[in-house]
Structure formats: structure tokens, C-alpha cells
mmCIF file of C-alpha atoms in Angstrom:
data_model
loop_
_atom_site.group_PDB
_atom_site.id
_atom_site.type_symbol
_atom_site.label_atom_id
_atom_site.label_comp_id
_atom_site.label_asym_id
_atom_site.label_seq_id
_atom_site.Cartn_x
_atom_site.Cartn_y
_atom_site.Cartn_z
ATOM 1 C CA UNK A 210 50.364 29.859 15.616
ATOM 2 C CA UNK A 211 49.966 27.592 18.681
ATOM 3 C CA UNK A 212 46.834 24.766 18.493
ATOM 4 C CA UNK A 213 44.972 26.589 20.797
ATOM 5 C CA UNK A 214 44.015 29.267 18.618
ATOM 6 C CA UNK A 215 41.831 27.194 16.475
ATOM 7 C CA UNK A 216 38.404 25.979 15.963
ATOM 8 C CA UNK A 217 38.515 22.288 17.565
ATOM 9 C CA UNK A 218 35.328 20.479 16.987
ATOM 10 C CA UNK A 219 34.630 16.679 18.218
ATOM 11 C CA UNK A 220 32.070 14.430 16.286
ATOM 12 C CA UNK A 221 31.236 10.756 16.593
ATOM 13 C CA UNK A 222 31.680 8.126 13.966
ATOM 14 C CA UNK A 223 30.521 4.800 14.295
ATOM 15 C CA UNK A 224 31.638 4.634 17.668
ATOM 16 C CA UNK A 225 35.097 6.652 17.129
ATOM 17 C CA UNK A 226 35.438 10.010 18.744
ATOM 18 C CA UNK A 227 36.704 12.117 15.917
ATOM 19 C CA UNK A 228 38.867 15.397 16.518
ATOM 20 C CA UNK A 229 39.277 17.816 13.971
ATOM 21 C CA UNK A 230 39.872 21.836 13.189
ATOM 22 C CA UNK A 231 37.038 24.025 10.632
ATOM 23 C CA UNK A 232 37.728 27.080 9.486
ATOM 24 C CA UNK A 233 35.975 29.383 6.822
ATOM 25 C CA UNK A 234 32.753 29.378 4.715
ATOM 26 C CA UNK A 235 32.155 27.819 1.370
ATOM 27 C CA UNK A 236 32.594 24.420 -0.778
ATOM 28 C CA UNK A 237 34.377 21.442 1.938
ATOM 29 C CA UNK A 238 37.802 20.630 1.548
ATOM 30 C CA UNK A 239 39.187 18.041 3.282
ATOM 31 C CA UNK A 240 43.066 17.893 4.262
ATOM 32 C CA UNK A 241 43.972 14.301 5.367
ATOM 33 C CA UNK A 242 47.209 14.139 6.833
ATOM 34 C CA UNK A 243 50.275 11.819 6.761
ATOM 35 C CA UNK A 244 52.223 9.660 9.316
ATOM 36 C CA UNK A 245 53.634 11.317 11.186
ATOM 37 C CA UNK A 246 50.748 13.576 11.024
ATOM 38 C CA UNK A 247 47.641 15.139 12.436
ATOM 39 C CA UNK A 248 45.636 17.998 11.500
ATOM 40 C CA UNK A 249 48.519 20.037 12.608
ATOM 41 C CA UNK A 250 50.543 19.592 9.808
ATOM 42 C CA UNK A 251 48.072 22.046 7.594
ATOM 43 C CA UNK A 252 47.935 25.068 9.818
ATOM 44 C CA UNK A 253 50.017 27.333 7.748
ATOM 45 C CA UNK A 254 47.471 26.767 4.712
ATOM 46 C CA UNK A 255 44.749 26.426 6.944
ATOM 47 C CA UNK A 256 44.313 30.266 6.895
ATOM 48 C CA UNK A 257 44.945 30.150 3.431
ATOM 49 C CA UNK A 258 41.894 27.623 2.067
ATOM 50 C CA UNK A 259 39.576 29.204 4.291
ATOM 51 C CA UNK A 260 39.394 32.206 2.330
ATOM 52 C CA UNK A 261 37.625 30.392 -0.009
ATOM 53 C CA UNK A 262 36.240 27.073 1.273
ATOM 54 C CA UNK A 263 35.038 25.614 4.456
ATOM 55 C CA UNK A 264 38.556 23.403 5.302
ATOM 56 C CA UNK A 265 38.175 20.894 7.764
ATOM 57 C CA UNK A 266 41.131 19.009 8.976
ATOM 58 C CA UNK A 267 40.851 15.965 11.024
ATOM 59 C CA UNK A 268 42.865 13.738 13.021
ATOM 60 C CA UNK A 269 42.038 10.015 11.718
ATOM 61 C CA UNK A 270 41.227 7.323 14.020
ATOM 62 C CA UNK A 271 44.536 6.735 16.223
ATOM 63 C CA UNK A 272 46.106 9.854 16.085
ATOM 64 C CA UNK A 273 46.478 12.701 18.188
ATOM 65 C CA UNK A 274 43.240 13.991 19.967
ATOM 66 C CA UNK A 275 40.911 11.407 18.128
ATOM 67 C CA UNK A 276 40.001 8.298 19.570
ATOM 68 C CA UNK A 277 42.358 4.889 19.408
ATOM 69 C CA UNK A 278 40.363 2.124 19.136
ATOM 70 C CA UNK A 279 42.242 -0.864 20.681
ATOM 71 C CA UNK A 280 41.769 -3.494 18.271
ATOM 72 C CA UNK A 281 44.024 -5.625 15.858
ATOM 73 C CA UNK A 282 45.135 -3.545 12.674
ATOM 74 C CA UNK A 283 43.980 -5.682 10.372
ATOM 75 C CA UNK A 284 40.560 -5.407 11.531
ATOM 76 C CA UNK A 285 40.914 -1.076 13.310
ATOM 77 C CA UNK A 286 43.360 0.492 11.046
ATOM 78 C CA UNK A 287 43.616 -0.382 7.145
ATOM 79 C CA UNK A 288 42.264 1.701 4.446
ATOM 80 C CA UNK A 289 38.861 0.076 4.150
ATOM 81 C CA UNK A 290 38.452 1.686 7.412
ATOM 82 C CA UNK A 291 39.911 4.640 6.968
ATOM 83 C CA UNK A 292 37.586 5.541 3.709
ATOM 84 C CA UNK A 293 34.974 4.355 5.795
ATOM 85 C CA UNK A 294 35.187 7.045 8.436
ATOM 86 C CA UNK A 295 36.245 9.600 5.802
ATOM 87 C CA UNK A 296 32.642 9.081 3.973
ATOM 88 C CA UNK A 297 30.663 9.143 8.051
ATOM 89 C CA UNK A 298 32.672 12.189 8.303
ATOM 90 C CA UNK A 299 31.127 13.918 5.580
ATOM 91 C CA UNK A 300 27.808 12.723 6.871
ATOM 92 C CA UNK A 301 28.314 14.110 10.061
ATOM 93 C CA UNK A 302 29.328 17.480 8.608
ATOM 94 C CA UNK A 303 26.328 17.191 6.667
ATOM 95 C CA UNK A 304 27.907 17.387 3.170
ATOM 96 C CA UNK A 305 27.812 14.983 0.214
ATOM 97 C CA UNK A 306 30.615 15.296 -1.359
ATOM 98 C CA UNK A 307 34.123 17.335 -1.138
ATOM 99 C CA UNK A 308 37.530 18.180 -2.307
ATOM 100 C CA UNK A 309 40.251 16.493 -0.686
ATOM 101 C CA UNK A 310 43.666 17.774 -0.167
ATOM 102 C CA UNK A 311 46.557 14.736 1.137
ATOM 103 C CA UNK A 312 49.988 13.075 0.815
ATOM 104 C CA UNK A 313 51.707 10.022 2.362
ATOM 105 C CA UNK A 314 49.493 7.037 4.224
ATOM 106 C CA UNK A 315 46.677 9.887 3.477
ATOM 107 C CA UNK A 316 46.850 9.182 -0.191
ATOM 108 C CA UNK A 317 46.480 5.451 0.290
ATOM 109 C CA UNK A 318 43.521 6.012 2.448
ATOM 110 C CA UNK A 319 41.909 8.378 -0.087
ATOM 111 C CA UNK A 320 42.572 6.404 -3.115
ATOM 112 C CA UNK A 321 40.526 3.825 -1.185
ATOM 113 C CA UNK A 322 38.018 6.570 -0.544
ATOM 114 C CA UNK A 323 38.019 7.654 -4.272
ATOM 115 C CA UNK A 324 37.138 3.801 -5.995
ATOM 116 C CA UNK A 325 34.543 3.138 -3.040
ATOM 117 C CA UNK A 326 32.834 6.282 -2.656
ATOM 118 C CA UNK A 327 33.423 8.034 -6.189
ATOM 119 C CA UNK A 328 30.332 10.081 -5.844
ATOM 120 C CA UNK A 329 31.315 11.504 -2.628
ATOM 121 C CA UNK A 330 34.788 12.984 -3.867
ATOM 122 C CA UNK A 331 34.583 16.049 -5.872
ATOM 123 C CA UNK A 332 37.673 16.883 -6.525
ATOM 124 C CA UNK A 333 41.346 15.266 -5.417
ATOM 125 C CA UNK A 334 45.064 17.169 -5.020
ATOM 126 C CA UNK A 335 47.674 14.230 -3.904
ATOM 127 C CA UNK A 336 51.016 15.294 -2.846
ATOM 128 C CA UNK A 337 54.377 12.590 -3.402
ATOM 129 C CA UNK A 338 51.206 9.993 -3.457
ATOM 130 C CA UNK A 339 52.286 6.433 -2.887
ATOM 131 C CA UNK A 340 50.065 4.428 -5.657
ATOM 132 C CA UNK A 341 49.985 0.887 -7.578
ATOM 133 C CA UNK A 342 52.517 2.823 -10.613
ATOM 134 C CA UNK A 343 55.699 2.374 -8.168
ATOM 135 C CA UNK A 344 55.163 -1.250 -8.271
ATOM 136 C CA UNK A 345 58.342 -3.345 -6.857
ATOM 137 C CA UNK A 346 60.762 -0.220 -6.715
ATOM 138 C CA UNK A 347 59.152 0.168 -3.096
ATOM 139 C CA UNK A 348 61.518 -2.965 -2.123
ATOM 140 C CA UNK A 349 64.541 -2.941 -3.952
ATOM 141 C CA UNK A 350 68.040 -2.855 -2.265
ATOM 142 C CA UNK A 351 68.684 0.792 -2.668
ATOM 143 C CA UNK A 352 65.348 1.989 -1.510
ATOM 144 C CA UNK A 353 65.321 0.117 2.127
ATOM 145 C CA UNK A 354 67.455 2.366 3.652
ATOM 146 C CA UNK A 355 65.252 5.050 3.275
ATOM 147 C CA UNK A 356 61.785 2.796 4.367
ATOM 148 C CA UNK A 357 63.486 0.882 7.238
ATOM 149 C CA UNK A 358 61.269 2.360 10.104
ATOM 150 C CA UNK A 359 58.318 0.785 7.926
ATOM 151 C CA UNK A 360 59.839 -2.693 9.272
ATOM 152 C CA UNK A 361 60.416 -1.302 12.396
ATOM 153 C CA UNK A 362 57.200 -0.451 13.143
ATOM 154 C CA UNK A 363 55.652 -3.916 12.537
ATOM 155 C CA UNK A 364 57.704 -4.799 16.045
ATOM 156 C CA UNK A 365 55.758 -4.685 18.880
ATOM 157 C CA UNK A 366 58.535 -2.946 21.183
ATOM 158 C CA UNK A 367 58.251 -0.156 18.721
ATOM 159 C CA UNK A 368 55.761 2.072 20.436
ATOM 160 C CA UNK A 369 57.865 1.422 23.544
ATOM 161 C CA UNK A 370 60.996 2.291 22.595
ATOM 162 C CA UNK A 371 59.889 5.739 21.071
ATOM 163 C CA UNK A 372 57.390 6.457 23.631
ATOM 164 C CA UNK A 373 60.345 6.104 26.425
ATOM 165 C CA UNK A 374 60.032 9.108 26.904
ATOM 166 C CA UNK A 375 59.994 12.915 25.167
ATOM 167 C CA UNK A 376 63.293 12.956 24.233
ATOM 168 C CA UNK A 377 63.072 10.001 22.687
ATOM 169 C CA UNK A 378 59.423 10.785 20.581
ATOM 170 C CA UNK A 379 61.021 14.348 20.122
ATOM 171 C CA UNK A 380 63.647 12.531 18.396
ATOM 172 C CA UNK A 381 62.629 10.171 16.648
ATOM 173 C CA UNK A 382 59.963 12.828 14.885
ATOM 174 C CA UNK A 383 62.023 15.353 14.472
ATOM 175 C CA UNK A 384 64.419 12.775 12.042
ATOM 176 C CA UNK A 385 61.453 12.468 10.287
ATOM 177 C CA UNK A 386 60.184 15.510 9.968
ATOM 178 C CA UNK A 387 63.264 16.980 9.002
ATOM 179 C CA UNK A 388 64.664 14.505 6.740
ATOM 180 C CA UNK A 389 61.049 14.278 4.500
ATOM 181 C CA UNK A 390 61.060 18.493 4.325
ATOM 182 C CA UNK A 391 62.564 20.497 1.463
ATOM 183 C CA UNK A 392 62.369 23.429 4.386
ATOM 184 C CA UNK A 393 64.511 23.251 7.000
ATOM 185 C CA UNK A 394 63.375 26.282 8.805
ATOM 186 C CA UNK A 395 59.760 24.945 8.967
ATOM 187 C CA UNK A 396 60.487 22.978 11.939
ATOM 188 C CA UNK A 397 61.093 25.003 14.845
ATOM 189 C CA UNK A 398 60.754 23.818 18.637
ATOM 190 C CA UNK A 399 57.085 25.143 18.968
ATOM 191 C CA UNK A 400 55.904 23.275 15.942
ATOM 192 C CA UNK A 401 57.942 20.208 17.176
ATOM 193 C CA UNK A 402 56.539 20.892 20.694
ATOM 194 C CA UNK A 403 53.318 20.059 18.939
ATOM 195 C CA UNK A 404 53.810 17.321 17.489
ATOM 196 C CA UNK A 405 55.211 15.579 20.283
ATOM 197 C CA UNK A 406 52.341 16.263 22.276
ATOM 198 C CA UNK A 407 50.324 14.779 19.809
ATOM 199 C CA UNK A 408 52.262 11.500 19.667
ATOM 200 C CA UNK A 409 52.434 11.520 23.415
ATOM 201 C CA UNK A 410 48.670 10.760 24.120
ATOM 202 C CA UNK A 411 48.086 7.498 25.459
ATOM 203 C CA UNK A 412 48.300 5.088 22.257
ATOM 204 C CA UNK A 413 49.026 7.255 19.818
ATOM 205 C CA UNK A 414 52.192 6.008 18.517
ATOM 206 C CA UNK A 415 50.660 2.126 19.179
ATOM 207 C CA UNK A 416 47.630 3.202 16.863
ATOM 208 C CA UNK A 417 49.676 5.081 14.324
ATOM 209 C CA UNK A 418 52.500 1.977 14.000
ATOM 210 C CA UNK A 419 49.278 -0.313 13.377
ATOM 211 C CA UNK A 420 48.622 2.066 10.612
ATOM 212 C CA UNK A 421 52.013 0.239 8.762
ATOM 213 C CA UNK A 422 50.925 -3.307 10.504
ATOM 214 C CA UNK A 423 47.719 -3.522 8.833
ATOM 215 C CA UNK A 424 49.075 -2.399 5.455
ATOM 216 C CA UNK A 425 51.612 -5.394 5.306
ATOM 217 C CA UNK A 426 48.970 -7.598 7.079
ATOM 218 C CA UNK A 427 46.216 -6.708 4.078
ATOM 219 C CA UNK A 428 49.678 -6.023 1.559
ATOM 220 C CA UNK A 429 47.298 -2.940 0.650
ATOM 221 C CA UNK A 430 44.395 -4.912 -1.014
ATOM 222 C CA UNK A 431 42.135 -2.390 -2.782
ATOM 223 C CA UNK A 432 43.414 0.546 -2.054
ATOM 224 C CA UNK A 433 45.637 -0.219 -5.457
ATOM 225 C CA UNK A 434 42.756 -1.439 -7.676
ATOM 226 C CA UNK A 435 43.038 -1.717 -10.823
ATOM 227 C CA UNK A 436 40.859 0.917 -12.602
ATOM 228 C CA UNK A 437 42.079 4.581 -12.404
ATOM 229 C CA UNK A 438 40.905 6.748 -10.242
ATOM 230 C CA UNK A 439 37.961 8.772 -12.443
ATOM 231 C CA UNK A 440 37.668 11.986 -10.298
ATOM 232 C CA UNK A 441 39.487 15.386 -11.649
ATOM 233 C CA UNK A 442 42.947 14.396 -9.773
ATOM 234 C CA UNK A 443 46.022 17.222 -9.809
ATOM 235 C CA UNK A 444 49.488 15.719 -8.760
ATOM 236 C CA UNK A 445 52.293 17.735 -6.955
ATOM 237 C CA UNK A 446 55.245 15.886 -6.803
ATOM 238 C CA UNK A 447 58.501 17.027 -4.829
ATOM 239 C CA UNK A 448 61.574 16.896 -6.738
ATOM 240 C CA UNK A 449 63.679 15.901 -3.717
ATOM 241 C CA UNK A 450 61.364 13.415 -2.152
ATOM 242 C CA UNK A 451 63.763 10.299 -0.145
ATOM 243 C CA UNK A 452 60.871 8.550 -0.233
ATOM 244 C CA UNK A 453 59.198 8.672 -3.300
ATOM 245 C CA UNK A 454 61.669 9.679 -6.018
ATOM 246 C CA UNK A 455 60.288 12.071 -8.734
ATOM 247 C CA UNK A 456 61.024 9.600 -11.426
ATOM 248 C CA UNK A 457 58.477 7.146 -9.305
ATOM 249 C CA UNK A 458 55.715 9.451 -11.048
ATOM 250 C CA UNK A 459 56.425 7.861 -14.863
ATOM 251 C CA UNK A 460 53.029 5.286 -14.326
ATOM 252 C CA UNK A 461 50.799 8.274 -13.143
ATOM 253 C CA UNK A 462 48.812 8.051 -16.083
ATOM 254 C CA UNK A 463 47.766 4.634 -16.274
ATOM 255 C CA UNK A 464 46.005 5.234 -12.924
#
């Protein structure tokens, strides 16, 4: 299914033009993408979830059709922000509170969202979920081949090099989204099509890079607090994850 065929809806949040996609009727459930994400990474269970609940999925502030606010990362892009405009959303949508659905640079956003706003979140699924548990494993020798692009994208020629041109955003997303899938037929030219439109609006891949720049600028302060997350939380962890190794899930418990 192409992107047209959906239900695109625009809202405003403290200033930030928000894109996202509703479908269905029922309890909210919020699907909060990745990098390299944006709502269209849900539309095969889009159709799925709205059998039963209202899902909503937006595009967070720098990606895709939402706004990019040109401003440093450390002070436009970290998670305090992110939670931030996660809770006006669901005062926009008129709801006060919701499941939410996420994986990736999603999960440290709503891990943020679920220790500052725990009466807003009613329920939480996270997916491969990078959390305080993992500890220094994130760094060690072995595992930097796997998060180089994470240094890469604190460069400033970054967004230039990748946004040289399509070829070079279709390729550079495609590694990704290949490599990071455990289904290799899932990415097919039209889907990839999509995505590289998405990274191709003017300062998306600057806004999604700052994304990585203010997490080493703020070293993810808060997001990884201390107490446990007290909301009913179910964990789905891939077994072949480069990323985040299944055996990264030991510390789960403690948080």
C-alpha cells in the first residue's frame, strides 16, 4: 500500500507542525517509530491495530512530513523533548492517556515519556529496546562495527554526504534497512521509494542525525533513570538483532 492511501492528519504542538496517520475506532495506541523511521514503517500493522483501537502513528519532530525545527540538538532534539511533544500530542488528540507501541531511538524517547508522564501511559510494548541494563557493552571493541554510523552522524558533512543525492540516501537506507530486518523480502523498491522520499525533504536527514548529536551531547541523561519503569511493559526481543544482541536482555528486570 502506497502513503497516499491513508488518513494524513496535521496538528500543532508548541509551535511544531506535527504529521501523522489515524486509523480505526477505540482505546489510542501510539506507534513511535525508529531512526531510520517515520510513521511509514507501521503500515502493514496499521490495518491490523485498527481493528481494535484508534492507532495513530506520527512522524516526530524532524522527520519526514513533520516540521524540523532548526535549532541545536541539545536544546530541539533529545528525549526531554521528544516526551514532551509525545504528552501535547495526546492533548491535541484529546486523550489522557494511551498504549504505546516502539523500538529503537523510539524506546529511548518513550522511556523518557514513561518516568515523566507515568499517568499518561497506559500500557507499553518495546521492541529490541535500547535501555540503562546494556550498560558499557554499547562500546566495547566488538560492538563498534556494528554502531559506527552513530559516530558518523555526529559529523557535520554527514547530512551532506547522504543527501548527495537519491542514490546515495537510497543507499545508504537501504544498508540499513536491510541489514536491521530478519525479512529480506520486506523491502521492496516501493517501500524503499518511500522512505527515501521521506529522508529527502529539506532537513530531514540534518534533523534526524541531531537525533544521535543530542544523545551524546546530553550522554542520555534521564531517559535511563534509575527507578523502573512502573507501567504494565511487554518486551519482544529479536533473536538476530546486530544491534542489540538477545543476550543484551539479561538486566530487563531490574528496570
Amino acid at each position: 500500500m502506497t502513503a497516499e492511501g491513508w488518513d494524513h492528519q496535521y496538528v500543532e504542538l508548541a509551535g511544531v507542525r506535527y504529521h501523522y496517520v489515524r486509523a480505526g475506532q477505540g482505546p489510542l495506541v501510539l506507534l513511535v517509530h525508529g531512526w531510520p523511521g517515520f510513521w511509514y514503517e507501521w503500515h502493514r500493522v496499521i490495518p491490523a491495530l485498527a481493528e481494535r483501537f484508534t492507532a495513530v502513528a506520527p512522524d516526530m519532530r524532524g522527520f519526514a512530513y513533520s516540521d524540523k525545527p532548526d535549532l541545536p540538538p541539545e536544546e530541539g532534539y533529545t528525549d526531554v523533548v521528544m516526551a514532551g511533544d509525545l504528552a501535547a500530542l495526546l492533548d491535541a488528540l484529546g486523550q489522557t492517556k494511551a498504549d504505546v507501541i516502539t523500538h529503537d531511538f523510539g524506546a529511548v524517547w518513550v522511556q523518557r515519556f514513561a518516568r515523566s508522564f507515568p499517568t499518561r501511559l497506559r500500557r507499553l510494548l518495546l521492541m529490541d529496546p535500547p535501555y540503562p541494563g546494556i550498560g558499557r557493552r554499547w562500546f566495547a571493541p566488538a560492538h563498534l562495527q556494528e554502531v559506527w554510523y552513530q559516530l558518523f552522524h555526529q559529523l557535520p558533512l554527514a547530512e551532506e554526504l547522504v543527501g548527495s543525492s537519491p542514490t546515495a540516501t537510497a543507499a545508504y537506507l537501504r544498508h540499513f534497512l536491510s541489514h536491521w530486518s530478519g525479512d529480506a523480502e520486506w523491502l521492496t523498491p516501493q517501500v524503499l521509494e518511500e522512505f527515501v522520499r521521506a529522508f529527502s525533504q529539506p532537513g530531514a536527514l540534518r534533523a534526524g542525525f541531531n537525533c544521535y548529536r543530542a544523545a551524546f551531547a546530553t550522554r542520555g541523561r534521564g531517559a535511563f533513570a534509575a527507578e523502573p519503569v512502573q507501567q504494565p511493559t511487554l518486551v519482544l526481543w529479536g533473536t538476530q538483532d546486530p544491534i542489540l544482541p538477545y543476550e543484551w536482555s539479561d538486566n530487563l528486570g531490574q528496570h
